[in-house]
PDB file of C-alpha atoms in Angstrom:
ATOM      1  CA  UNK A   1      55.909  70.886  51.509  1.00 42.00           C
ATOM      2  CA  UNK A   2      56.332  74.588  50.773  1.00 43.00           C
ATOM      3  CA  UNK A   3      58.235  77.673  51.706  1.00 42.00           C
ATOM      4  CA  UNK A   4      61.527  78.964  52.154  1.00 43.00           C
ATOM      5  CA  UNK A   5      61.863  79.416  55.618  1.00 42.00           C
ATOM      6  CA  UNK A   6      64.931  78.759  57.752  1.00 46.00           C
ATOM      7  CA  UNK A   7      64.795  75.139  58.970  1.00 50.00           C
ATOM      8  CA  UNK A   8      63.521  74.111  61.786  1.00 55.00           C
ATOM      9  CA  UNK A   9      62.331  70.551  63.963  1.00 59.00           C
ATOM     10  CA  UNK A  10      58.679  69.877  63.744  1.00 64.00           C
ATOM     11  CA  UNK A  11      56.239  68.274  65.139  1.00 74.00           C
ATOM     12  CA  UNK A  12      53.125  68.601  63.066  1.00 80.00           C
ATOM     13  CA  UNK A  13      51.934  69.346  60.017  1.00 83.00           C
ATOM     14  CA  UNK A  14      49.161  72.268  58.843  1.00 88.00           C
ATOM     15  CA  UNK A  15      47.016  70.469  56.058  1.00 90.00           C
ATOM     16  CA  UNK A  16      46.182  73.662  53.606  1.00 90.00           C
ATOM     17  CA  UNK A  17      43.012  71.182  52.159  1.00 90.00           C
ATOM     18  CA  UNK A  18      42.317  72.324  48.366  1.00 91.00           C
ATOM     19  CA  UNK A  19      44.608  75.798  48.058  1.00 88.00           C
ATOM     20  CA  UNK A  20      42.655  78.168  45.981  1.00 87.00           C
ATOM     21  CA  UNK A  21      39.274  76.757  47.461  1.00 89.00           C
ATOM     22  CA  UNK A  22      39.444  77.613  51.143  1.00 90.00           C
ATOM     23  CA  UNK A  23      36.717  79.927  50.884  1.00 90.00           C
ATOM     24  CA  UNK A  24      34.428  76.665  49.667  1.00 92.00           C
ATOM     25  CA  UNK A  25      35.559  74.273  51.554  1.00 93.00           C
ATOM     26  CA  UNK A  26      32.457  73.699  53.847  1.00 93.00           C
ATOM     27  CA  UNK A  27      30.560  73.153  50.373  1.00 95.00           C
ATOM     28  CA  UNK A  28      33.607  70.536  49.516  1.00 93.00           C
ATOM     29  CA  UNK A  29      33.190  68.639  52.242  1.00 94.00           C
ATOM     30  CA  UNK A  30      29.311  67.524  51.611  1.00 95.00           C
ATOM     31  CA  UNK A  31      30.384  65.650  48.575  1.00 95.00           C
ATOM     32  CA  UNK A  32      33.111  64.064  50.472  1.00 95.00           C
ATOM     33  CA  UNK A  33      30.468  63.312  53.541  1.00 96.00           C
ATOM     34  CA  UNK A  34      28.456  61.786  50.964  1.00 96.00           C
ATOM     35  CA  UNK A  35      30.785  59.701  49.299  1.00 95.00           C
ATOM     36  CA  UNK A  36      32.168  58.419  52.210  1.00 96.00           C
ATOM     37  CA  UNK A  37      29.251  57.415  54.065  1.00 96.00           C
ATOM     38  CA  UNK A  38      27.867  55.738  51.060  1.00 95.00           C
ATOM     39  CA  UNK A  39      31.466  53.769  51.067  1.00 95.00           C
ATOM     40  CA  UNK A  40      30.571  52.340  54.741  1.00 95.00           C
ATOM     41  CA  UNK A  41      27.234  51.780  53.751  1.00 93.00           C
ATOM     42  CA  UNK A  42      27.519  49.634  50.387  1.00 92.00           C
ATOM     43  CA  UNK A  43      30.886  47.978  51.814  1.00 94.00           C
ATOM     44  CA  UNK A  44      29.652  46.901  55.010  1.00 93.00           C
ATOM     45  CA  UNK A  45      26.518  45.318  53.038  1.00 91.00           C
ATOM     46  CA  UNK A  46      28.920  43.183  50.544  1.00 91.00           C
ATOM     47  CA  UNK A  47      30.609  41.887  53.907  1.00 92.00           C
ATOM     48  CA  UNK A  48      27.952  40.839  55.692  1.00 90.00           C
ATOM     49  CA  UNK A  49      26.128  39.414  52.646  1.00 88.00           C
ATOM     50  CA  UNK A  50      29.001  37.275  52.043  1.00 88.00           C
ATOM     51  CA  UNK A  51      29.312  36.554  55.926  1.00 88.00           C
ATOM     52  CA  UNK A  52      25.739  35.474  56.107  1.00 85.00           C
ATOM     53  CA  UNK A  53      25.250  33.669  52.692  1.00 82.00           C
ATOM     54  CA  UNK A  54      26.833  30.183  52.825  1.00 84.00           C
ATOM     55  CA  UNK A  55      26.213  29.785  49.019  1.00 81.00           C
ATOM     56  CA  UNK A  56      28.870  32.884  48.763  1.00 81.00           C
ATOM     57  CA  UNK A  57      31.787  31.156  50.427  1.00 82.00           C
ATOM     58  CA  UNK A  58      33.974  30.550  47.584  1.00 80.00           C
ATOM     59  CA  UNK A  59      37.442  32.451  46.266  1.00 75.00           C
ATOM     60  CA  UNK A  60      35.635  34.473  44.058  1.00 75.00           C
ATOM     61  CA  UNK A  61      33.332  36.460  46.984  1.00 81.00           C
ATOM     62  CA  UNK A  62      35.836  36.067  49.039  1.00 83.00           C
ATOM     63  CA  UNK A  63      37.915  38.438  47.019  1.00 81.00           C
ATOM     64  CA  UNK A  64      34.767  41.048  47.048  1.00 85.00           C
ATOM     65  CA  UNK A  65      35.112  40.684  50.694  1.00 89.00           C
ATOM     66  CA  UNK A  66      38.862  41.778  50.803  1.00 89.00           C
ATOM     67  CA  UNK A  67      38.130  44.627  47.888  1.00 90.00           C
ATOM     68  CA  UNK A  68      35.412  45.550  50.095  1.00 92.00           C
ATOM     69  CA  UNK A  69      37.255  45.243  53.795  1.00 94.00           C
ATOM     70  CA  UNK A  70      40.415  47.365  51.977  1.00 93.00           C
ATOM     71  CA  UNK A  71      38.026  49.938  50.543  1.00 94.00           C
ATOM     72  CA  UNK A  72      36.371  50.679  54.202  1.00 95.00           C
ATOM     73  CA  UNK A  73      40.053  50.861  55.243  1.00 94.00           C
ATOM     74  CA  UNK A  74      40.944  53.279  52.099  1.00 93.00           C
ATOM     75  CA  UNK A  75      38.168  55.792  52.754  1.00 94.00           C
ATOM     76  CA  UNK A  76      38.181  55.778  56.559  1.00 94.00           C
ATOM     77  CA  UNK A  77      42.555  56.771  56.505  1.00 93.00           C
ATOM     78  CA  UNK A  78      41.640  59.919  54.520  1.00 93.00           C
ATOM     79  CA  UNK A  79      37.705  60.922  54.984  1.00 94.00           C
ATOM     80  CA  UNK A  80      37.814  61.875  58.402  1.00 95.00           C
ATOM     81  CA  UNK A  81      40.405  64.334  58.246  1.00 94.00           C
ATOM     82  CA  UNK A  82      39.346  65.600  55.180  1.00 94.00           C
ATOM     83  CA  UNK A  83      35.910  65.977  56.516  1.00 95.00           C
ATOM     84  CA  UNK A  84      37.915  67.812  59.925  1.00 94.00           C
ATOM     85  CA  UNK A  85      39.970  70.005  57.356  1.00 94.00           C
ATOM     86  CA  UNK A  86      36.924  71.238  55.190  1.00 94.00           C
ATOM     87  CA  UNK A  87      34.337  71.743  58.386  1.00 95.00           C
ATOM     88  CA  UNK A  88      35.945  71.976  61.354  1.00 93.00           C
ATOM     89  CA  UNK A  89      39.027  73.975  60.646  1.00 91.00           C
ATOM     90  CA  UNK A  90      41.317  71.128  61.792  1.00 92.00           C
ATOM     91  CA  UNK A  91      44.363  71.464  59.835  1.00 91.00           C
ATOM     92  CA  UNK A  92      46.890  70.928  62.324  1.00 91.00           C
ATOM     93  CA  UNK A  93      48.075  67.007  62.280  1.00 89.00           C
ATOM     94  CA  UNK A  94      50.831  65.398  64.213  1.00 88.00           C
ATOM     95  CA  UNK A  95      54.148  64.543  62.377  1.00 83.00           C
ATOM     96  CA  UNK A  96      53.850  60.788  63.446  1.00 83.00           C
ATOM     97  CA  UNK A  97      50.121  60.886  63.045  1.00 89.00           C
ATOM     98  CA  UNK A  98      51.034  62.296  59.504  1.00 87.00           C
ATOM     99  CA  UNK A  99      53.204  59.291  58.483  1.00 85.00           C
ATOM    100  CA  UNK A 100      51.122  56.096  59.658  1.00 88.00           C
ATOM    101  CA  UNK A 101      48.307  58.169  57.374  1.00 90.00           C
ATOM    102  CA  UNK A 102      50.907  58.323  54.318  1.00 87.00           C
ATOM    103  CA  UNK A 103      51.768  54.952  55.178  1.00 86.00           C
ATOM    104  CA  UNK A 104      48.386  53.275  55.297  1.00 90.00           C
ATOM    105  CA  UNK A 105      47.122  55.319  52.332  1.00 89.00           C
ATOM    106  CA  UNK A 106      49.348  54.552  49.918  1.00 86.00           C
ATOM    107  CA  UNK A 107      49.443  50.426  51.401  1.00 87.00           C
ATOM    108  CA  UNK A 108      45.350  50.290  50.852  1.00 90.00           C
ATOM    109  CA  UNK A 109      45.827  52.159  47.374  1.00 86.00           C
ATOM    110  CA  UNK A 110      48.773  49.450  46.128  1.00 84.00           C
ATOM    111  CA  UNK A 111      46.672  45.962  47.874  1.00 86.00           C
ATOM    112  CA  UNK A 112      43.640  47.508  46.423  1.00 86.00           C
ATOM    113  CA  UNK A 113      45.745  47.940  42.737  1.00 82.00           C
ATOM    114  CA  UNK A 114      47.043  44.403  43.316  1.00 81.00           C
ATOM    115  CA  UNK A 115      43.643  42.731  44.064  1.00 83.00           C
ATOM    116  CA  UNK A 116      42.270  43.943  40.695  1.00 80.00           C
ATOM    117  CA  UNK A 117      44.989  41.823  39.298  1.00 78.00           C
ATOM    118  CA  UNK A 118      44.252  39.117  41.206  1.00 76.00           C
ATOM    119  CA  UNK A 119      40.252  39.030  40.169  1.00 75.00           C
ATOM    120  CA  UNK A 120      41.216  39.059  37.018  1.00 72.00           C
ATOM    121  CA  UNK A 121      43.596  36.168  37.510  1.00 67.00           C
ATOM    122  CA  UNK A 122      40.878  34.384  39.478  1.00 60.00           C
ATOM    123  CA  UNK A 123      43.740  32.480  41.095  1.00 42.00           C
ATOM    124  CA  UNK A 124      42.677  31.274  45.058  1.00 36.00           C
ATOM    125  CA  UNK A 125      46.211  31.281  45.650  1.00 38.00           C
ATOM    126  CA  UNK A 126      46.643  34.809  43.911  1.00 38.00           C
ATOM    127  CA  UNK A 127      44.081  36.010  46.103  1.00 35.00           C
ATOM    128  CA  UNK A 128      45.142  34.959  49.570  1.00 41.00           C
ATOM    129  CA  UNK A 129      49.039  35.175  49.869  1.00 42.00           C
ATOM    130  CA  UNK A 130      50.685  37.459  48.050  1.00 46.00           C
ATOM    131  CA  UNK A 131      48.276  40.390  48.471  1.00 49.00           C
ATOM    132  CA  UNK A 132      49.296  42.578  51.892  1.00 58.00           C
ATOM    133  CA  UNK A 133      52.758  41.612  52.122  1.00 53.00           C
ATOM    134  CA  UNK A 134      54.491  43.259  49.076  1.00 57.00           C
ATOM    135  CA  UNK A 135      52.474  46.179  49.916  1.00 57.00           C
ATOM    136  CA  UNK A 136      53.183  46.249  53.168  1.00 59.00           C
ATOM    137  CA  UNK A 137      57.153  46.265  52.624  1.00 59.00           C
ATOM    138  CA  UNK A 138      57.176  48.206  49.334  1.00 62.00           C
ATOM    139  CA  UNK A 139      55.712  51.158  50.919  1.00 63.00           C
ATOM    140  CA  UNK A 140      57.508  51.187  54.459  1.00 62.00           C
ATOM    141  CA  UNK A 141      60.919  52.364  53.253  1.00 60.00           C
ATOM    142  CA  UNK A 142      58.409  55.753  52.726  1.00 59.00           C
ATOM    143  CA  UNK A 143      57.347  57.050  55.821  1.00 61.00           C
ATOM    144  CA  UNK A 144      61.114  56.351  57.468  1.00 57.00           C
ATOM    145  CA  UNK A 145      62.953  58.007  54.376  1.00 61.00           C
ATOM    146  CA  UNK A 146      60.931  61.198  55.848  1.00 62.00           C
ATOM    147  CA  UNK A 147      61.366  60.784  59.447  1.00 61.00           C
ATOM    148  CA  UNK A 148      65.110  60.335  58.867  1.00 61.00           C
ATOM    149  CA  UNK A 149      64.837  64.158  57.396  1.00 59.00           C
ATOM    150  CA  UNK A 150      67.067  66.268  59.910  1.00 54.00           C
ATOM    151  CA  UNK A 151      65.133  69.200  59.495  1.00 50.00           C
ATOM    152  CA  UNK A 152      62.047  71.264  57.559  1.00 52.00           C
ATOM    153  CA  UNK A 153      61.573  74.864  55.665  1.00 47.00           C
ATOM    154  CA  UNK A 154      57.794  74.812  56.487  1.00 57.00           C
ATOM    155  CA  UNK A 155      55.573  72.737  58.148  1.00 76.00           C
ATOM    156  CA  UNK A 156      52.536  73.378  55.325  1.00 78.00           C
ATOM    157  CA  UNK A 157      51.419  71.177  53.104  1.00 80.00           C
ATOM    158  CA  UNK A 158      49.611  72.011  50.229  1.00 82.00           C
ATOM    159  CA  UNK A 159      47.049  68.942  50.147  1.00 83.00           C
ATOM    160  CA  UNK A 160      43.763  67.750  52.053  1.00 86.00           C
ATOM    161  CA  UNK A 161      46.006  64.593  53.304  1.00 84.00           C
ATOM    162  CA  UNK A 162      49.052  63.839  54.091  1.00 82.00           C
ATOM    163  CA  UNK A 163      51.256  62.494  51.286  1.00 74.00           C
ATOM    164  CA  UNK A 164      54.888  61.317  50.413  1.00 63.00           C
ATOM    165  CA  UNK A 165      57.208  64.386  50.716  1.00 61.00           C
ATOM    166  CA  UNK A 166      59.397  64.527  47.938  1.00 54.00           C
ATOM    167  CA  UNK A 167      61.923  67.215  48.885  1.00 57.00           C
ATOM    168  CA  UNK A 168      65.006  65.114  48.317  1.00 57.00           C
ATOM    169  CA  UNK A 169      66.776  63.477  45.485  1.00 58.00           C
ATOM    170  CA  UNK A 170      66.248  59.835  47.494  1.00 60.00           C
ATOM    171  CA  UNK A 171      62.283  60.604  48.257  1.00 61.00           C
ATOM    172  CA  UNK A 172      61.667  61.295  44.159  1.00 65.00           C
ATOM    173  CA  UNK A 173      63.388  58.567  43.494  1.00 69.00           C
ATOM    174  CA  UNK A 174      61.943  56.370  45.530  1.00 65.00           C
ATOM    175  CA  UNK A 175      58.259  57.904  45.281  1.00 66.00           C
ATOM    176  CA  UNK A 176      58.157  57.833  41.113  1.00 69.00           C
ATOM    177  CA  UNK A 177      60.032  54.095  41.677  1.00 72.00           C
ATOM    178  CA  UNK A 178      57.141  52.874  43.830  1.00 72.00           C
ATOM    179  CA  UNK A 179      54.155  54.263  41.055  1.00 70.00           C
ATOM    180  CA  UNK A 180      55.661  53.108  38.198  1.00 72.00           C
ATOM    181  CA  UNK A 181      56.578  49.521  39.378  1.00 74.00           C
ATOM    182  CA  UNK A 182      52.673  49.553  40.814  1.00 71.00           C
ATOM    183  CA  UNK A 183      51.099  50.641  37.918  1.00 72.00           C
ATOM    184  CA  UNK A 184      53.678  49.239  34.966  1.00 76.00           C
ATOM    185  CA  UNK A 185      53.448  46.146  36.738  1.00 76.00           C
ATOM    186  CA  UNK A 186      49.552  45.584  37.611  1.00 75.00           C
ATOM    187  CA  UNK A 187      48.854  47.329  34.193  1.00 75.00           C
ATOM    188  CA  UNK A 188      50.644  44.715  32.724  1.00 78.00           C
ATOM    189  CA  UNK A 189      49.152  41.757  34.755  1.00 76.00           C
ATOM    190  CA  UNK A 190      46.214  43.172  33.834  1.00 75.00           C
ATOM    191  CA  UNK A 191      46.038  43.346  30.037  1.00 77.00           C
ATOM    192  CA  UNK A 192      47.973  40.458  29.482  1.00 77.00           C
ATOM    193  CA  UNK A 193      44.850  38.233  31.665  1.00 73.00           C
ATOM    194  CA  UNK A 194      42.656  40.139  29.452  1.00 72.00           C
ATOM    195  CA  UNK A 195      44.346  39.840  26.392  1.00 76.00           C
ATOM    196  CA  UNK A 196      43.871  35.522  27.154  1.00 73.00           C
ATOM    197  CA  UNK A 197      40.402  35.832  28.008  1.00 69.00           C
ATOM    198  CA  UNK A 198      39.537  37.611  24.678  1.00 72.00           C
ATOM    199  CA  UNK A 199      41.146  35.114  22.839  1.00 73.00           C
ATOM    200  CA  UNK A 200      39.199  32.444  24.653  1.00 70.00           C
ATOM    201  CA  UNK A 201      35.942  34.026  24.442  1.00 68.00           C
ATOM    202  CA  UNK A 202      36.361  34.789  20.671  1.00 71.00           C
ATOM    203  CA  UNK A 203      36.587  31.125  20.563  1.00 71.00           C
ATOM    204  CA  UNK A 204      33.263  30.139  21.456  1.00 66.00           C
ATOM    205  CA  UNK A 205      31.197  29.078  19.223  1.00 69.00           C
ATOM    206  CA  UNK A 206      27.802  30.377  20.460  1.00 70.00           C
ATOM    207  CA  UNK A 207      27.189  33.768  20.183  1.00 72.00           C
ATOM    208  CA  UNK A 208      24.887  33.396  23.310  1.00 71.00           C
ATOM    209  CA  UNK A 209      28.048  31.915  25.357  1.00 64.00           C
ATOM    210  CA  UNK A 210      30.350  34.963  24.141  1.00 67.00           C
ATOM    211  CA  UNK A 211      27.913  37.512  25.138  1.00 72.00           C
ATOM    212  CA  UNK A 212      27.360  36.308  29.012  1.00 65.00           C
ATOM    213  CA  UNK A 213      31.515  35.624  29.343  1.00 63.00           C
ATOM    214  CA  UNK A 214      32.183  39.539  27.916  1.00 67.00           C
ATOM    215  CA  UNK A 215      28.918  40.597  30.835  1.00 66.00           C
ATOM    216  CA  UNK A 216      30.561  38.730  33.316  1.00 64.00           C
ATOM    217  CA  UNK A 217      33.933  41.057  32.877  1.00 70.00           C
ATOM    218  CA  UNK A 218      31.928  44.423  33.129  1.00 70.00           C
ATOM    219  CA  UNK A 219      31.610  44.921  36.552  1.00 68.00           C
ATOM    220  CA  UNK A 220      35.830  44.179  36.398  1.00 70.00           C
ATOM    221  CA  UNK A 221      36.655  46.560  33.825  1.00 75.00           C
ATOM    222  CA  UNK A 222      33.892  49.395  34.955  1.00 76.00           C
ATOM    223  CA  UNK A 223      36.197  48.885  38.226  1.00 75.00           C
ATOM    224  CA  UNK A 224      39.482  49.066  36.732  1.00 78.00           C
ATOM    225  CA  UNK A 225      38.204  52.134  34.750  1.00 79.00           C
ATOM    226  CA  UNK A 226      37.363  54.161  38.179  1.00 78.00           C
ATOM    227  CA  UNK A 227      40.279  53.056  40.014  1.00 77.00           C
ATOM    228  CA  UNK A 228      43.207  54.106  37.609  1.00 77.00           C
ATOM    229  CA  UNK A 229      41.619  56.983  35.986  1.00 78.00           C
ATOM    230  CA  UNK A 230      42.173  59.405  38.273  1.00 75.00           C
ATOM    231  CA  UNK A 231      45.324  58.086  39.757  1.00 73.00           C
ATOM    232  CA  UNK A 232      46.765  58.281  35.954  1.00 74.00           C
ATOM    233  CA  UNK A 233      46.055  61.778  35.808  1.00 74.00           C
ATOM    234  CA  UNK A 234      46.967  62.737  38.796  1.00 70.00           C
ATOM    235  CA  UNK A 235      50.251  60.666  38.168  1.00 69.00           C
ATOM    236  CA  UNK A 236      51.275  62.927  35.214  1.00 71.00           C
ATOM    237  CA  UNK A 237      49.686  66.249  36.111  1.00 69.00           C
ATOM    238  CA  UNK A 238      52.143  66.210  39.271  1.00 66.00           C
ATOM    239  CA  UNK A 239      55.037  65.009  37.340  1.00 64.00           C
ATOM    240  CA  UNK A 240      54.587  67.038  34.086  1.00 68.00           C
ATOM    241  CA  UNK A 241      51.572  68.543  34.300  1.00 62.00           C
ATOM    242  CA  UNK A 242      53.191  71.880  35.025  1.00 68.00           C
ATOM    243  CA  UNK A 243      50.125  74.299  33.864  1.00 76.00           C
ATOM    244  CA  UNK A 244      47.724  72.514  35.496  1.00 76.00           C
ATOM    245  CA  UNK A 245      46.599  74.098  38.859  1.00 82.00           C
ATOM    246  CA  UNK A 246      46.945  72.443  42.048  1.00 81.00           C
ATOM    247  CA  UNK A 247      43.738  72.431  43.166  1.00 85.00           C
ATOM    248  CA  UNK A 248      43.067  70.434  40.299  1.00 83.00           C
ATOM    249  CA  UNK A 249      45.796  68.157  40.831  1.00 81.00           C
ATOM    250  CA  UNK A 250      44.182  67.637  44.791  1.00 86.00           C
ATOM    251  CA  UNK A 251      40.996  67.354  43.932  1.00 87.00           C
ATOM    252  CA  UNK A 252      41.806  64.399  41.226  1.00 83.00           C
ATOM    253  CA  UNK A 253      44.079  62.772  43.678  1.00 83.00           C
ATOM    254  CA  UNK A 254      41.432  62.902  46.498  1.00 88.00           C
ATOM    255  CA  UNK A 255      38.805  61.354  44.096  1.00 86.00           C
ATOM    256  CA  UNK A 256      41.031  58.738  43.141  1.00 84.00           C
ATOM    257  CA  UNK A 257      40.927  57.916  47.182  1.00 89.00           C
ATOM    258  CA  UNK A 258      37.101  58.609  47.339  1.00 91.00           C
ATOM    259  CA  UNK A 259      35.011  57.554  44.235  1.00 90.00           C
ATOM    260  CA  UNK A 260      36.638  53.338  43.779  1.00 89.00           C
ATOM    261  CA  UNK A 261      35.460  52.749  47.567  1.00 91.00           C
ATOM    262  CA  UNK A 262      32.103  54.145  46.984  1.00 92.00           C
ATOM    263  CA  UNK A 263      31.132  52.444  43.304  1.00 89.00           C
ATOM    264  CA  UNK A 264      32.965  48.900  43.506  1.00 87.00           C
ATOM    265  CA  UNK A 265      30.356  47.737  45.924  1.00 87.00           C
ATOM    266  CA  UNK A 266      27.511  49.485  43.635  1.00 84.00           C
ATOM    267  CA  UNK A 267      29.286  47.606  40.494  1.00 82.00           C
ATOM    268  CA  UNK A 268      29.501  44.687  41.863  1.00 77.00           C
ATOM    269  CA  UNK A 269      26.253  44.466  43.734  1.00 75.00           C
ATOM    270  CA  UNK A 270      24.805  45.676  40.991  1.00 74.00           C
ATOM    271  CA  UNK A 271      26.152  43.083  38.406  1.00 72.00           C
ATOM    272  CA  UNK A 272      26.709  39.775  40.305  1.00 73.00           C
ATOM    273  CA  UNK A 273      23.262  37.919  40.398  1.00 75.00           C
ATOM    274  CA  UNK A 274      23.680  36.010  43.549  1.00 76.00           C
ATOM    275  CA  UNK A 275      24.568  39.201  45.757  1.00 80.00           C
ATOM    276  CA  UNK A 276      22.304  41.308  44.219  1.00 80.00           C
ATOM    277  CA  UNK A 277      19.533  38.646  45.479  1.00 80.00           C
ATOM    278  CA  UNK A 278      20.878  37.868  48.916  1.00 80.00           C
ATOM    279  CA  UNK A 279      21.031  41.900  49.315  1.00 79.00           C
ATOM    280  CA  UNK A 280      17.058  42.158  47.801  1.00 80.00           C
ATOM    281  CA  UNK A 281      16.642  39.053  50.422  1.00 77.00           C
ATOM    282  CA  UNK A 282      17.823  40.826  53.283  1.00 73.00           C
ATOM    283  CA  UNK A 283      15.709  44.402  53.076  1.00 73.00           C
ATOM    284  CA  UNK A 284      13.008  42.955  51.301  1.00 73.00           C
ATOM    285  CA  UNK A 285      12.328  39.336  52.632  1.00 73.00           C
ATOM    286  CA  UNK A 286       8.366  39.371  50.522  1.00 70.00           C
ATOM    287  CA  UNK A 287      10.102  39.891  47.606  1.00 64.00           C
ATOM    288  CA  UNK A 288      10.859  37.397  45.218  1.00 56.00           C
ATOM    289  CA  UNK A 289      14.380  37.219  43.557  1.00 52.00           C
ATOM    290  CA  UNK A 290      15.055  37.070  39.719  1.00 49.00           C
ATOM    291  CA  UNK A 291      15.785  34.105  38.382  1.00 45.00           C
ATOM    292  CA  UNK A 292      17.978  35.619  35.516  1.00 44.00           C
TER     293      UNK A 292
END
C-alpha cells in the first residue's frame, strides 16, 4: 500500500499492475495469456492421464496429480485478474475479494513448497496428510491481521495481485515469519533427503544403476530449480533489495506464480516414461510407444 493520505474505510482496492509499465501492459499480458493457458492445458492432461491409466494409481502419480490439481489452483487465483488488469483496465478489486485472493495465493504457493518435500521424501503418508492443513492454518492468521486494520492512507497497491500488506509492526513480523519458516524449513527437508539419496546412489556399484537413479531425480530438481528461484529473489529484493526497481521486483514475483504451473507438467511429462506414453497413447492411438 502507498500514499500519505488521511485515513479513511475502504472497500476495494485499485491494483496499479507492473508500475513503470502501464503503457505496455496489453503487450504484458500475452505472455501471461500464454503461460496460463498452457498451465490448464498440460495440468489438466497429467490429471486425466492419471485418472484414466490404472497402471498410474500408485503414491507416486498420485502426488503429480495433487502438484498438478494445486498448480491449476495457483495460476487460476492470480491469471485472471492479471489478465483483467493488463487488458481490460480492471484494476478496481473488492477488499474481501482482495483477501480470499491473498489468502489462497499464498496457501497454493506454501502446499505446492511442501509437496516438493514430500516427492522427495516419497513417503505415502507424507503425501496425503500433512499437506493442506499446515498451510491452511499457517497462512489464515494473514488475511484477518489486515481486516482487523481500523483504517487505510490509500487504497493503491503497487502490484498486479493482491498481496500481504505489511504496514504494521505485527504484519512484518508475521509476513517475514511465515517465508522464512516455509522456505528454511522445506529447504532443509529438502537437502537433507537429497543429501541421503547421494550417499545411496554413490553406493552402487554399477555405473549403469547410478546413472538411471541420478535421471530419475531430474525432473525433481529441474522443478525445485523453477519453483524457488524466483521466489528467492523476489524474497530478498523486497526485503533488501533496496536499488532494485519495483517493476522488477513484480514481475519476478508474478513469474514465480506463473512459470512452476506451466513447466512441472512439461518436466514431468516429459521425463516420466509411463506418462509420457499414456499421453502419446491418448492423441496418437497408431503410434507405438518407446520401450525405453
Amino acid at each position: 500500500m502507498a500514499g500519505n493520505a488521511t485515513h479513511h474505510y475502504i472497500s476495494s482496492f485499485f491494483l496499479v499492475g507492473i508500475p513503470g509499465l502501464q503503457d505496455f501492459h496489453c503487450w504484458i499480458g500475452i505472455p501471461v495469456c500464454l503461460l496460463f493457458s498452457l498451465t490448464l492445458l498440460g495440468n489438466s492432461i497429467i490429471i486425466i492421464t492419471i485418472k484414466l491409466e490404472p497402471s498410474l494409481h500408485q503414491p507416486m502419480y498420485f502426488f503429480l496429480c495433487m502438484l498438478a490439481m494445486n498448480d491449476l489452483a495457483l495460476a487460476s487465483s492470480t491469471a485472471p485478474k492479471m489478465l483483467g488488469i493488463f487488458w481490460l483496465d480492471a484494476h478496481w478489486i473488492d477488499f474481501d475479494i482482495c483477501l480470499v485472493q491473498l489468502y489462497f495465493i499464498h496457501t497454493f504457493c506454501i502446499i505446492e513448497s511442501a509437496l516438493l518435500v514430500a516427492m522427495a521424501f516419497d513417503r505415502y503418508v507424507a503425501i496425503c496428510i500433512p499437506l493442506v492443513g499446515p498451510a491452511t492454518f499457517l497462512v489464515l492468521p494473514g488475511p484477518f491481521l489486515i481486516r482487523r486494520l481500523p483504517c487505510y492512507t490509500k487504497c493503491v497497491i503497487n502490484h498486479a495481485y493482491c498481496k500481504h500488506i505489511a504496514n504494521t509492526h505485527v504484519n512484518r513480523t508475521y509476513g517475514i515469519s511465515v517465508a522464512l519458516l516455509v522456505i528454511v524449513l522445506d529447504l532443509g527437508l529438502l537437502a537433507t533427503s537429497y543429501l541421503k539419496i547421494l550417499q545411496a546412489v554413490f553406493r552402487l556399484s554399477s555405473q549403469h544403476a547410478r546413472s538411471k537413479a541420478l535421471g530419475t531425480c531430474a525432473a525433481h530438481v529441474c522443478t525445485i530449480l523453477v519453483s524457488y528461484t524466483p521466489a528467492l529473489f523476489s524474497f530478498l529484493t523486497h526485503r533488501i533489495g533496496k536499488k532494485v526497481p519495483p517493476s522488477v521486483h513484480i514481475i519476478f514475483a508474478s513469474l514465480y506464480l506463473l512459470v512452476p504451473p506451466t513447466v512441472n507438467p512439461l518436466v514431468y511429462g516429459v521425463k516420466t516414461k509411463q506418462i509420457r506414453d499414456r499421453v502419446i497413447g491418448l492423441f496418437f492411438p497408431n503410434k507405438k510407444t518407446s520401450e525405453n
